[in-house]
PDB file of C-alpha atoms in Angstrom:
ATOM      1  CA  VAL A1094      70.891 -35.656  -9.423  1.00 46.00           C
ATOM      2  CA  LEU A1095      68.475 -38.409  -7.623  1.00 54.00           C
ATOM      3  CA  CYS A1096      69.920 -37.133  -4.021  1.00 60.00           C
ATOM      4  CA  HIS A1097      68.460 -33.604  -5.403  1.00 52.00           C
ATOM      5  CA  ARG A1098      65.001 -34.822  -6.662  1.00 59.00           C
ATOM      6  CA  LEU A1099      64.210 -37.208  -3.567  1.00 54.00           C
ATOM      7  CA  VAL A1100      64.545 -34.205  -1.430  1.00 52.00           C
ATOM      8  CA  TYR A1101      62.441 -32.078  -3.511  1.00 51.00           C
ATOM      9  CA  LEU A1102      59.740 -34.899  -2.859  1.00 54.00           C
ATOM     10  CA  HIS A1103      59.981 -34.821   0.501  1.00 57.00           C
ATOM     11  CA  VAL A1104      60.125 -31.196   1.187  1.00 63.00           C
ATOM     12  CA  PHE A1105      57.171 -31.408  -1.199  1.00 61.00           C
ATOM     13  CA  ILE A1106      55.032 -34.310   0.183  1.00 67.00           C
ATOM     14  CA  MET A1107      55.192 -32.059   3.653  1.00 73.00           C
ATOM     15  CA  HIS A1108      54.005 -29.226   2.174  1.00 75.00           C
ATOM     16  CA  CYS A1109      51.142 -30.439   0.887  1.00 79.00           C
ATOM     17  CA  GLN A1110      50.628 -32.425   4.406  1.00 79.00           C
ATOM     18  CA  SER A1111      50.835 -28.981   5.986  1.00 80.00           C
ATOM     19  CA  ASN A1112      48.711 -27.460   4.036  1.00 82.00           C
ATOM     20  CA  ALA A1113      46.333 -30.190   4.538  1.00 84.00           C
ATOM     21  CA  GLN A1114      46.166 -29.916   7.957  1.00 82.00           C
ATOM     22  CA  LYS A1115      46.637 -26.662   8.427  1.00 84.00           C
ATOM     23  CA  LEU A1116      42.865 -27.180   5.979  1.00 85.00           C
ATOM     24  CA  LEU A1117      41.498 -29.065   7.937  1.00 86.00           C
ATOM     25  CA  ARG A1118      42.363 -28.277  11.159  1.00 84.00           C
ATOM     26  CA  GLU A1119      40.672 -25.099  10.723  1.00 83.00           C
ATOM     27  CA  ARG A1120      37.271 -26.553   9.105  1.00 83.00           C
ATOM     28  CA  LEU A1121      37.188 -28.499  11.862  1.00 83.00           C
ATOM     29  CA  CYS A1122      38.189 -25.643  15.082  1.00 80.00           C
ATOM     30  CA  HIS A1123      36.207 -23.306  13.144  1.00 70.00           C
ATOM     31  CA  GLN A1124      33.255 -24.396  11.449  1.00 62.00           C
ATOM     32  CA  LYS A1125      30.744 -22.737   9.095  1.00 58.00           C
ATOM     33  CA  LEU A1126      27.251 -22.891   9.315  1.00 53.00           C
ATOM     34  CA  PRO A1127      25.551 -25.698   7.167  1.00 56.00           C
ATOM     35  CA  ASP A1128      22.690 -24.376   3.925  1.00 58.00           C
ATOM     36  CA  ARG A1129      20.780 -26.412   5.775  1.00 62.00           C
ATOM     37  CA  PRO A1130      20.715 -28.226   9.446  1.00 65.00           C
ATOM     38  CA  VAL A1131      21.187 -32.053   8.804  1.00 67.00           C
ATOM     39  CA  GLY A1132      18.541 -34.498   9.382  1.00 69.00           C
ATOM     40  CA  LEU A1133      16.482 -31.811  11.174  1.00 76.00           C
ATOM     41  CA  ASP A1134      13.802 -31.041   7.746  1.00 78.00           C
ATOM     42  CA  SER A1135      10.657 -30.997   8.758  1.00 83.00           C
ATOM     43  CA  GLN A1136      12.481 -28.671  12.267  1.00 84.00           C
ATOM     44  CA  TYR A1137      13.825 -26.326   9.485  1.00 83.00           C
ATOM     45  CA  LYS A1138      10.717 -26.122   7.539  1.00 87.00           C
ATOM     46  CA  HIS A1139       8.812 -25.461  10.919  1.00 88.00           C
ATOM     47  CA  LEU A1140      10.895 -22.887  11.903  1.00 87.00           C
ATOM     48  CA  LEU A1141      11.466 -20.761   8.777  1.00 87.00           C
ATOM     49  CA  GLU A1142       7.521 -20.758   7.914  1.00 90.00           C
ATOM     50  CA  LEU A1143       7.134 -19.176  10.648  1.00 89.00           C
ATOM     51  CA  LEU A1144       9.750 -16.318  10.627  1.00 87.00           C
ATOM     52  CA  ARG A1145       8.919 -15.966   6.820  1.00 89.00           C
ATOM     53  CA  ARG A1146       5.190 -15.355   8.289  1.00 89.00           C
ATOM     54  CA  THR A1147       6.412 -12.748  10.592  1.00 86.00           C
ATOM     55  CA  ALA A1148       8.723 -11.002   7.559  1.00 84.00           C
ATOM     56  CA  VAL A1149       6.746 -11.059   5.531  1.00 85.00           C
ATOM     57  CA  HIS A1150       2.441 -11.222   6.475  1.00 84.00           C
ATOM     58  CA  GLY A1151       3.448  -8.585   9.755  1.00 82.00           C
ATOM     59  CA  GLU A1152       2.704 -11.741  12.098  1.00 86.00           C
ATOM     60  CA  SER A1153       4.220 -11.677  15.472  1.00 86.00           C
ATOM     61  CA  ASN A1154       4.874 -14.923  17.442  1.00 88.00           C
ATOM     62  CA  SER A1155       6.907 -16.258  19.957  1.00 90.00           C
ATOM     63  CA  ILE A1156       8.806 -19.924  20.245  1.00 90.00           C
ATOM     64  CA  LEU A1157      10.403 -21.964  22.237  1.00 91.00           C
ATOM     65  CA  ILE A1158      13.247 -24.356  20.696  1.00 89.00           C
ATOM     66  CA  VAL A1159      14.271 -27.154  22.510  1.00 87.00           C
ATOM     67  CA  ASP A1160      17.350 -29.828  21.986  1.00 78.00           C
ATOM     68  CA  PRO A1161      20.324 -31.279  23.795  1.00 70.00           C
ATOM     69  CA  ARG A1162      22.976 -28.910  23.229  1.00 65.00           C
ATOM     70  CA  GLY A1163      25.469 -29.465  19.622  1.00 57.00           C
ATOM     71  CA  SER A1164      22.575 -30.887  17.852  1.00 56.00           C
ATOM     72  CA  GLY A1165      21.005 -28.303  15.489  1.00 54.00           C
ATOM     73  CA  LYS A1166      20.653 -24.693  17.488  1.00 55.00           C
ATOM     74  CA  THR A1167      22.678 -23.658  14.710  1.00 52.00           C
ATOM     75  CA  MET A1168      19.631 -22.820  12.304  1.00 51.00           C
ATOM     76  CA  VAL A1169      19.516 -19.928  14.553  1.00 55.00           C
ATOM     77  CA  ARG A1170      23.235 -19.217  16.009  1.00 51.00           C
ATOM     78  CA  SER A1171      24.639 -16.866  12.961  1.00 47.00           C
ATOM     79  CA  ILE A1172      21.372 -14.329  14.477  1.00 50.00           C
ATOM     80  CA  LYS A1173      22.940 -11.968  17.183  1.00 46.00           C
ATOM     81  CA  ARG A1174      20.749 -12.958  20.116  1.00 52.00           C
ATOM     82  CA  CYS A1175      20.298 -12.319  24.251  1.00 54.00           C
ATOM     83  CA  THR A1176      22.832 -14.674  26.130  1.00 52.00           C
ATOM     84  CA  PRO A1177      21.595 -14.449  29.640  1.00 48.00           C
ATOM     85  CA  LEU A1178      25.432 -16.247  30.995  1.00 44.00           C
ATOM     86  CA  LEU A1179      27.091 -13.067  29.163  1.00 47.00           C
ATOM     87  CA  MET A1180      24.087 -10.411  30.448  1.00 48.00           C
ATOM     88  CA  THR A1181      23.533 -11.523  34.685  1.00 48.00           C
ATOM     89  CA  ARG A1182      21.108  -8.505  35.350  1.00 63.00           C
ATOM     90  CA  ASP A1183      17.771  -7.094  32.799  1.00 69.00           C
ATOM     91  CA  LYS A1184      19.626  -4.006  32.560  1.00 70.00           C
ATOM     92  CA  ILE A1185      22.723  -5.273  30.534  1.00 73.00           C
ATOM     93  CA  ALA A1186      20.316  -7.622  28.483  1.00 74.00           C
ATOM     94  CA  LEU A1187      18.270  -4.423  27.481  1.00 74.00           C
ATOM     95  CA  LYS A1188      21.081  -2.384  26.526  1.00 74.00           C
ATOM     96  CA  GLU A1189      22.623  -4.616  24.411  1.00 75.00           C
ATOM     97  CA  ILE A1190      18.528  -4.933  23.135  1.00 77.00           C
ATOM     98  CA  THR A1191      18.812  -0.757  21.409  1.00 73.00           C
ATOM     99  CA  ARG A1192      22.431  -1.634  19.882  1.00 74.00           C
ATOM    100  CA  GLN A1193      21.514  -4.255  18.196  1.00 77.00           C
ATOM    101  CA  LEU A1194      18.600  -1.996  17.258  1.00 73.00           C
ATOM    102  CA  HIS A1195      20.693   0.942  15.838  1.00 69.00           C
ATOM    103  CA  LEU A1196      18.580   2.800  18.565  1.00 66.00           C
ATOM    104  CA  GLU A1197      21.288   4.068  20.962  1.00 58.00           C
ATOM    105  CA  ASN A1198      21.649   6.812  18.227  1.00 48.00           C
ATOM    106  CA  VAL A1199      18.691   8.034  18.281  1.00 50.00           C
ATOM    107  CA  VAL A1200      19.008   8.893  22.532  1.00 51.00           C
ATOM    108  CA  GLY A1201      22.804   9.240  22.794  1.00 51.00           C
ATOM    109  CA  ASP A1202      24.080   8.247  26.532  1.00 52.00           C
ATOM    110  CA  LYS A1203      21.289   9.689  28.356  1.00 50.00           C
ATOM    111  CA  VAL A1204      18.739   6.965  27.695  1.00 48.00           C
ATOM    112  CA  PHE A1205      20.454   4.100  29.470  1.00 50.00           C
ATOM    113  CA  GLY A1206      19.067   5.362  32.883  1.00 59.00           C
ATOM    114  CA  SER A1207      16.420   3.186  35.265  1.00 67.00           C
ATOM    115  CA  PHE A1208      15.560  -0.066  33.861  1.00 70.00           C
ATOM    116  CA  ALA A1209      12.348   1.170  33.710  1.00 71.00           C
ATOM    117  CA  GLU A1210      12.791   4.036  31.311  1.00 70.00           C
ATOM    118  CA  ASN A1211      14.811   1.709  28.924  1.00 70.00           C
ATOM    119  CA  LEU A1212      12.115  -0.697  28.933  1.00 74.00           C
ATOM    120  CA  ALA A1213       9.832   2.126  28.597  1.00 76.00           C
ATOM    121  CA  PHE A1214      11.778   3.636  25.954  1.00 74.00           C
ATOM    122  CA  LEU A1215      11.779   0.146  24.190  1.00 75.00           C
ATOM    123  CA  LEU A1216       8.262  -0.396  24.023  1.00 75.00           C
ATOM    124  CA  GLU A1217       7.485   2.768  23.148  1.00 76.00           C
ATOM    125  CA  ALA A1218       9.633   2.323  20.257  1.00 73.00           C
ATOM    126  CA  LEU A1219       8.256  -1.523  19.013  1.00 74.00           C
ATOM    127  CA  LYS A1220       4.282   0.821  19.444  1.00 72.00           C
ATOM    128  CA  LYS A1221       4.680   3.361  17.929  1.00 72.00           C
ATOM    129  CA  GLY A1222       5.251   0.914  14.459  1.00 66.00           C
ATOM    130  CA  ASP A1223       2.768   0.119  11.777  1.00 67.00           C
ATOM    131  CA  LYS A1224       2.798  -3.862  10.369  1.00 68.00           C
ATOM    132  CA  SER A1225       2.152  -2.915   7.453  1.00 68.00           C
ATOM    133  CA  SER A1226       5.369  -0.912   7.182  1.00 69.00           C
ATOM    134  CA  SER A1227       7.720  -1.346  10.252  1.00 74.00           C
ATOM    135  CA  ARG A1228      10.620  -3.819  10.082  1.00 79.00           C
ATOM    136  CA  PRO A1229       9.986  -6.609  11.940  1.00 83.00           C
ATOM    137  CA  VAL A1230      12.222  -7.438  14.593  1.00 83.00           C
ATOM    138  CA  LEU A1231      13.785 -11.194  15.561  1.00 85.00           C
ATOM    139  CA  PHE A1232      14.724 -11.207  19.119  1.00 85.00           C
ATOM    140  CA  VAL A1233      16.854 -14.952  19.943  1.00 85.00           C
ATOM    141  CA  LEU A1234      17.238 -15.269  23.084  1.00 85.00           C
ATOM    142  CA  ASP A1235      19.798 -18.105  23.698  1.00 83.00           C
ATOM    143  CA  GLU A1236      19.553 -20.182  27.097  1.00 84.00           C
ATOM    144  CA  PHE A1237      16.032 -18.964  27.740  1.00 87.00           C
ATOM    145  CA  ASP A1238      15.500 -20.174  30.705  1.00 87.00           C
ATOM    146  CA  LEU A1239      18.432 -18.558  32.845  1.00 85.00           C
ATOM    147  CA  PHE A1240      16.535 -15.748  31.910  1.00 84.00           C
ATOM    148  CA  ALA A1241      13.553 -17.368  33.942  1.00 84.00           C
ATOM    149  CA  HIS A1242      16.284 -16.747  36.457  1.00 83.00           C
ATOM    150  CA  HIS A1243      16.061 -12.941  36.479  1.00 78.00           C
ATOM    151  CA  LYS A1244      14.036 -10.937  39.202  1.00 76.00           C
ATOM    152  CA  ASN A1245      10.763 -11.238  38.097  1.00 81.00           C
ATOM    153  CA  GLN A1246      10.829 -12.023  34.949  1.00 87.00           C
ATOM    154  CA  THR A1247      10.574  -8.315  33.980  1.00 83.00           C
ATOM    155  CA  LEU A1248      11.796  -9.089  30.247  1.00 83.00           C
ATOM    156  CA  LEU A1249      10.032 -11.628  29.398  1.00 87.00           C
ATOM    157  CA  TYR A1250       7.165 -10.424  30.207  1.00 87.00           C
ATOM    158  CA  ASN A1251       7.516  -7.944  28.271  1.00 83.00           C
ATOM    159  CA  LEU A1252       9.262  -9.074  25.594  1.00 84.00           C
ATOM    160  CA  LEU A1253       6.175 -11.917  25.248  1.00 87.00           C
ATOM    161  CA  ASP A1254       3.939  -8.860  26.008  1.00 85.00           C
ATOM    162  CA  VAL A1255       4.927  -6.330  23.453  1.00 81.00           C
ATOM    163  CA  SER A1256       5.035  -9.913  20.715  1.00 81.00           C
ATOM    164  CA  GLN A1257       1.434  -9.956  21.128  1.00 79.00           C
ATOM    165  CA  SER A1258       0.292  -6.552  21.445  1.00 73.00           C
ATOM    166  CA  ALA A1259       3.218  -4.388  19.443  1.00 66.00           C
ATOM    167  CA  GLN A1260       1.699  -2.659  16.225  1.00 74.00           C
ATOM    168  CA  THR A1261       5.916  -3.450  14.863  1.00 78.00           C
ATOM    169  CA  PRO A1262       6.340  -7.609  13.501  1.00 84.00           C
ATOM    170  CA  VAL A1263       8.101  -8.921  16.695  1.00 85.00           C
ATOM    171  CA  ALA A1264       9.418 -12.701  16.609  1.00 87.00           C
ATOM    172  CA  VAL A1265      10.760 -13.774  20.507  1.00 89.00           C
ATOM    173  CA  VAL A1266      12.957 -17.913  19.652  1.00 90.00           C
ATOM    174  CA  GLY A1267      14.229 -18.596  22.731  1.00 89.00           C
ATOM    175  CA  LEU A1268      17.076 -21.845  22.581  1.00 88.00           C
ATOM    176  CA  THR A1269      16.952 -23.666  25.742  1.00 88.00           C
ATOM    177  CA  CYS A1270      18.563 -27.423  26.667  1.00 85.00           C
ATOM    178  CA  ARG A1271      15.504 -27.762  29.959  1.00 86.00           C
ATOM    179  CA  LEU A1272      12.270 -30.361  28.758  1.00 86.00           C
ATOM    180  CA  ASP A1273      10.489 -28.918  31.583  1.00 88.00           C
ATOM    181  CA  VAL A1274      11.058 -24.828  30.660  1.00 88.00           C
ATOM    182  CA  LEU A1275       7.861 -23.625  30.511  1.00 89.00           C
ATOM    183  CA  GLU A1276       7.334 -24.812  34.126  1.00 90.00           C
ATOM    184  CA  LEU A1277      10.026 -22.393  35.417  1.00 90.00           C
ATOM    185  CA  LEU A1278       7.989 -19.433  34.516  1.00 90.00           C
ATOM    186  CA  GLU A1279       5.802 -17.239  35.634  1.00 91.00           C
ATOM    187  CA  LYS A1280       2.026 -17.783  34.965  1.00 91.00           C
ATOM    188  CA  ARG A1281       2.305 -14.268  33.724  1.00 91.00           C
ATOM    189  CA  VAL A1282       4.783 -14.892  31.501  1.00 90.00           C
ATOM    190  CA  LYS A1283       4.121 -18.675  30.178  1.00 91.00           C
ATOM    191  CA  SER A1284       0.483 -16.800  29.405  1.00 90.00           C
ATOM    192  CA  ARG A1285       1.262 -14.797  27.055  1.00 88.00           C
ATOM    193  CA  PHE A1286       3.600 -16.817  25.683  1.00 90.00           C
ATOM    194  CA  SER A1287       2.046 -19.562  22.843  1.00 88.00           C
ATOM    195  CA  HIS A1288       3.232 -22.444  24.132  1.00 88.00           C
ATOM    196  CA  ARG A1289       5.209 -23.152  20.208  1.00 90.00           C
ATOM    197  CA  GLN A1290       8.144 -25.352  20.836  1.00 90.00           C
ATOM    198  CA  ILE A1291      10.547 -27.014  18.505  1.00 88.00           C
ATOM    199  CA  HIS A1292      12.269 -29.877  19.477  1.00 85.00           C
ATOM    200  CA  LEU A1293      15.562 -30.824  17.975  1.00 79.00           C
ATOM    201  CA  PHE A1294      15.904 -34.789  18.081  1.00 74.00           C
ATOM    202  CA  SER A1295      17.815 -35.429  15.093  1.00 70.00           C
ATOM    203  CA  SER A1296      16.530 -37.989  12.363  1.00 74.00           C
ATOM    204  CA  LEU A1297      20.385 -38.381  11.572  1.00 79.00           C
ATOM    205  CA  SER A1298      20.697 -41.898   9.731  1.00 85.00           C
ATOM    206  CA  PHE A1299      24.473 -43.558  10.268  1.00 90.00           C
ATOM    207  CA  SER A1300      25.039 -42.955   6.784  1.00 90.00           C
ATOM    208  CA  GLN A1301      24.543 -39.762   6.906  1.00 87.00           C
ATOM    209  CA  TYR A1302      26.440 -39.550   9.710  1.00 89.00           C
ATOM    210  CA  VAL A1303      29.409 -41.351   7.897  1.00 91.00           C
ATOM    211  CA  ASP A1304      28.677 -38.544   4.947  1.00 90.00           C
ATOM    212  CA  VAL A1305      29.357 -36.086   7.293  1.00 88.00           C
ATOM    213  CA  VAL A1306      32.931 -37.193   8.235  1.00 90.00           C
ATOM    214  CA  ARG A1307      33.773 -37.884   4.658  1.00 90.00           C
ATOM    215  CA  ALA A1308      33.000 -34.046   3.617  1.00 89.00           C
ATOM    216  CA  GLN A1309      34.852 -32.640   6.798  1.00 89.00           C
ATOM    217  CA  LEU A1310      38.249 -34.953   5.686  1.00 88.00           C
ATOM    218  CA  SER A1311      37.623 -33.977   2.696  1.00 90.00           C
ATOM    219  CA  LEU A1312      40.655 -31.320   0.744  1.00 89.00           C
ATOM    220  CA  PRO A1313      38.636 -28.834  -1.655  1.00 88.00           C
ATOM    221  CA  PRO A1314      38.924 -28.578  -5.617  1.00 87.00           C
ATOM    222  CA  ASP A1315      41.033 -26.178  -5.343  1.00 86.00           C
ATOM    223  CA  PHE A1316      43.797 -27.197  -3.275  1.00 86.00           C
ATOM    224  CA  PRO A1317      47.164 -26.859  -4.763  1.00 82.00           C
ATOM    225  CA  ASP A1318      48.274 -30.171  -5.805  1.00 83.00           C
ATOM    226  CA  PRO A1319      45.334 -31.828  -7.490  1.00 84.00           C
ATOM    227  CA  LYS A1320      47.091 -35.175  -7.824  1.00 85.00           C
ATOM    228  CA  PHE A1321      47.755 -34.813  -3.378  1.00 83.00           C
ATOM    229  CA  SER A1322      44.090 -34.000  -3.097  1.00 85.00           C
ATOM    230  CA  ASP A1323      42.628 -36.572  -5.835  1.00 87.00           C
ATOM    231  CA  GLU A1324      45.037 -39.424  -3.177  1.00 84.00           C
ATOM    232  CA  TRP A1325      43.728 -37.949  -0.563  1.00 84.00           C
ATOM    233  CA  ASN A1326      39.767 -37.460  -1.095  1.00 87.00           C
ATOM    234  CA  HIS A1327      40.034 -41.186  -2.324  1.00 86.00           C
ATOM    235  CA  SER A1328      40.859 -42.595   0.577  1.00 84.00           C
ATOM    236  CA  LYS A1329      39.028 -45.767   1.727  1.00 85.00           C
ATOM    237  CA  LEU A1330      39.415 -44.688   5.561  1.00 87.00           C
ATOM    238  CA  CYS A1331      35.919 -45.047   6.357  1.00 87.00           C
ATOM    239  CA  GLU A1332      35.553 -47.734   5.097  1.00 87.00           C
ATOM    240  CA  GLU A1333      37.150 -50.088   7.527  1.00 88.00           C
ATOM    241  CA  LYS A1334      35.799 -52.052   9.640  1.00 90.00           C
ATOM    242  CA  SER A1335      37.205 -51.076  12.804  1.00 90.00           C
ATOM    243  CA  VAL A1336      37.229 -47.075  11.886  1.00 90.00           C
ATOM    244  CA  GLU A1337      33.121 -47.883  11.042  1.00 92.00           C
ATOM    245  CA  GLU A1338      33.029 -50.061  14.444  1.00 92.00           C
ATOM    246  CA  ILE A1339      34.357 -46.452  16.213  1.00 91.00           C
ATOM    247  CA  LEU A1340      32.518 -43.771  14.074  1.00 92.00           C
ATOM    248  CA  LYS A1341      28.684 -45.927  14.786  1.00 92.00           C
ATOM    249  CA  ARG A1342      29.795 -46.159  18.588  1.00 90.00           C
ATOM    250  CA  HIS A1343      30.161 -42.959  18.123  1.00 88.00           C
ATOM    251  CA  PHE A1344      27.687 -42.095  16.475  1.00 89.00           C
ATOM    252  CA  ASN A1345      25.422 -44.064  19.466  1.00 87.00           C
ATOM    253  CA  ALA A1346      26.241 -42.370  22.101  1.00 82.00           C
ATOM    254  CA  SER A1347      25.728 -38.914  20.608  1.00 77.00           C
ATOM    255  CA  LYS A1348      25.665 -37.368  17.091  1.00 76.00           C
ATOM    256  CA  ASP A1349      26.762 -33.832  18.345  1.00 76.00           C
ATOM    257  CA  PHE A1350      28.588 -32.756  16.213  1.00 79.00           C
ATOM    258  CA  CYS A1351      31.192 -31.055  18.108  1.00 78.00           C
ATOM    259  CA  ALA A1352      32.486 -33.839  20.051  1.00 83.00           C
ATOM    260  CA  LEU A1353      32.824 -35.375  16.384  1.00 86.00           C
ATOM    261  CA  HIS A1354      34.933 -32.836  15.339  1.00 86.00           C
ATOM    262  CA  SER A1355      37.581 -32.930  18.783  1.00 87.00           C
ATOM    263  CA  LEU A1356      37.526 -36.790  17.244  1.00 89.00           C
ATOM    264  CA  LEU A1357      38.742 -35.800  13.951  1.00 90.00           C
ATOM    265  CA  PHE A1358      40.761 -32.694  14.991  1.00 88.00           C
ATOM    266  CA  LEU A1359      42.745 -35.200  16.973  1.00 88.00           C
ATOM    267  CA  ALA A1360      43.245 -37.832  13.424  1.00 89.00           C
ATOM    268  CA  VAL A1361      44.177 -35.394  11.609  1.00 87.00           C
ATOM    269  CA  SER A1362      46.164 -34.133  13.676  1.00 84.00           C
ATOM    270  CA  ARG A1363      48.513 -37.407  14.186  1.00 82.00           C
ATOM    271  CA  VAL A1364      49.400 -37.102   9.771  1.00 78.00           C
ATOM    272  CA  SER A1365      53.152 -36.716   9.601  1.00 71.00           C
ATOM    273  CA  VAL A1366      55.528 -37.612   6.842  1.00 63.00           C
ATOM    274  CA  SER A1367      56.077 -41.327   7.817  1.00 64.00           C
ATOM    275  CA  ARG A1368      52.088 -41.198   7.930  1.00 65.00           C
ATOM    276  CA  SER A1369      51.217 -39.097   4.709  1.00 65.00           C
ATOM    277  CA  THR A1370      47.261 -39.777   5.164  1.00 75.00           C
ATOM    278  CA  LEU A1371      45.342 -40.588   7.843  1.00 82.00           C
ATOM    279  CA  ARG A1372      44.818 -44.371   8.815  1.00 85.00           C
ATOM    280  CA  GLU A1373      42.877 -46.852  10.858  1.00 87.00           C
ATOM    281  CA  ALA A1374      45.664 -46.112  13.794  1.00 87.00           C
ATOM    282  CA  ASP A1375      45.252 -42.547  14.171  1.00 87.00           C
ATOM    283  CA  LEU A1376      41.169 -42.942  14.437  1.00 88.00           C
ATOM    284  CA  LEU A1377      41.653 -45.298  17.240  1.00 89.00           C
ATOM    285  CA  GLU A1378      44.435 -43.170  18.833  1.00 88.00           C
ATOM    286  CA  ALA A1379      41.970 -40.148  18.659  1.00 88.00           C
ATOM    287  CA  SER A1380      39.201 -42.419  19.908  1.00 88.00           C
ATOM    288  CA  ARG A1381      41.290 -43.782  22.586  1.00 86.00           C
ATOM    289  CA  LEU A1382      41.656 -39.716  24.044  1.00 85.00           C
ATOM    290  CA  ILE A1383      38.090 -39.156  23.336  1.00 81.00           C
ATOM    291  CA  SER A1384      37.067 -41.492  25.900  1.00 78.00           C
ATOM    292  CA  ALA A1385      39.728 -41.604  28.610  1.00 71.00           C
ATOM    293  CA  ASP A1386      38.884 -40.538  31.817  1.00 67.00           C
ATOM    294  CA  SER A1387      40.621 -37.479  32.507  1.00 65.00           C
ATOM    295  CA  LYS A1388      39.482 -37.244  36.401  1.00 68.00           C
ATOM    296  CA  ALA A1389      41.656 -40.735  36.791  1.00 66.00           C
ATOM    297  CA  ASN A1390      44.598 -39.591  34.811  1.00 62.00           C
ATOM    298  CA  VAL A1391      45.070 -36.824  36.632  1.00 65.00           C
ATOM    299  CA  LEU A1392      44.916 -39.522  39.803  1.00 65.00           C
ATOM    300  CA  HIS A1393      47.491 -41.244  37.911  1.00 61.00           C
ATOM    301  CA  GLY A1394      49.755 -38.121  36.867  1.00 59.00           C
ATOM    302  CA  GLU A1395      49.154 -38.716  33.428  1.00 53.00           C
ATOM    303  CA  ASN A1396      47.403 -35.519  31.095  1.00 51.00           C
ATOM    304  CA  LEU A1397      47.338 -37.771  27.645  1.00 48.00           C
ATOM    305  CA  GLU A1398      46.143 -35.376  25.230  1.00 48.00           C
ATOM    306  CA  THR A1399      48.371 -33.097  26.870  1.00 49.00           C
ATOM    307  CA  ASP A1400      51.181 -35.886  25.301  1.00 52.00           C
ATOM    308  CA  PHE A1401      49.619 -36.634  22.248  1.00 49.00           C
ATOM    309  CA  TYR A1402      50.653 -32.765  21.654  1.00 48.00           C
ATOM    310  CA  TYR A1403      53.444 -32.985  22.440  1.00 46.00           C
ATOM    311  CA  ARG A1404      54.921 -36.190  21.019  1.00 48.00           C
ATOM    312  CA  HIS A1405      53.779 -34.924  17.322  1.00 49.00           C
ATOM    313  CA  ASP A1406      55.538 -31.282  17.803  1.00 47.00           C
ATOM    314  CA  PHE A1407      51.896 -30.286  17.315  1.00 44.00           C
ATOM    315  CA  SER A1408      51.155 -26.392  19.776  1.00 40.00           C
ATOM    316  CA  ILE A1409      48.712 -26.437  22.483  1.00 36.00           C
ATOM    317  CA  SER A1410      48.665 -23.048  21.734  1.00 36.00           C
ATOM    318  CA  SER A1411      47.510 -22.228  17.994  1.00 38.00           C
ATOM    319  CA  LEU A1412      44.707 -24.226  19.149  1.00 38.00           C
TER     320      LEU A1412
END
């Protein structure tokens, strides 16, 4: 009987660990957008107020959001947008704009002739609106600086121009990592831009950063086994001195949450039956893999990350 109970307990623990790993891996790989950005309250309020004026009062605006990669553009990442990495020509971007505005159903396939015809159609549609009754239109241009490399900056010029003169309320929001982006704009384009800019330099403190780590590693209240989740969530891992040093090093190097998720993902993948909870060693090993020089490892014939996954029976293809 005792033997059967031990086997049952072993299988039960494995099941709980498997569920916990699956849940945390999905959370770290497929991040949901936060309700509010962390450490960017003033910038968030600024952008929200500008968009509110467009949506409620019918004011047309243009603004640039400048930030290092991964530091806070989640404020607008959920909105459908145009990305020049995918739309290598203005004509393709224009087709995407008309598709997202559901204008392609009005004219069928015939509208997509020359770029000039498409642009004239879009501008005419926006100018026919009325500020008091028309639905506001928000244009989000990801990698804004790459649009500046398009021929004659035609699309940028017309979108910024229409934000000043169209009857339909229009807001043009550009996202970029380049501080010198305005220097890339032609004179006629620059003259039509409002020169409003929001710089996303996070004021996130280290204690807030640690709180984010705890939240990312915690199991939800509806986890199948409350006792297992309670023991997991009451872990003192973040209070260990070595773990604090690791987190502080990553925090000082970059407040990028994408890098943090990679670190935590590797640590979570080390959990096994013999190690039912996260330990200091898991984060130490994960930090070592993250900070390793991949080019040097290749020259030495090593692939530490691949070896890590194979040693822990974790399939890289599942990523």
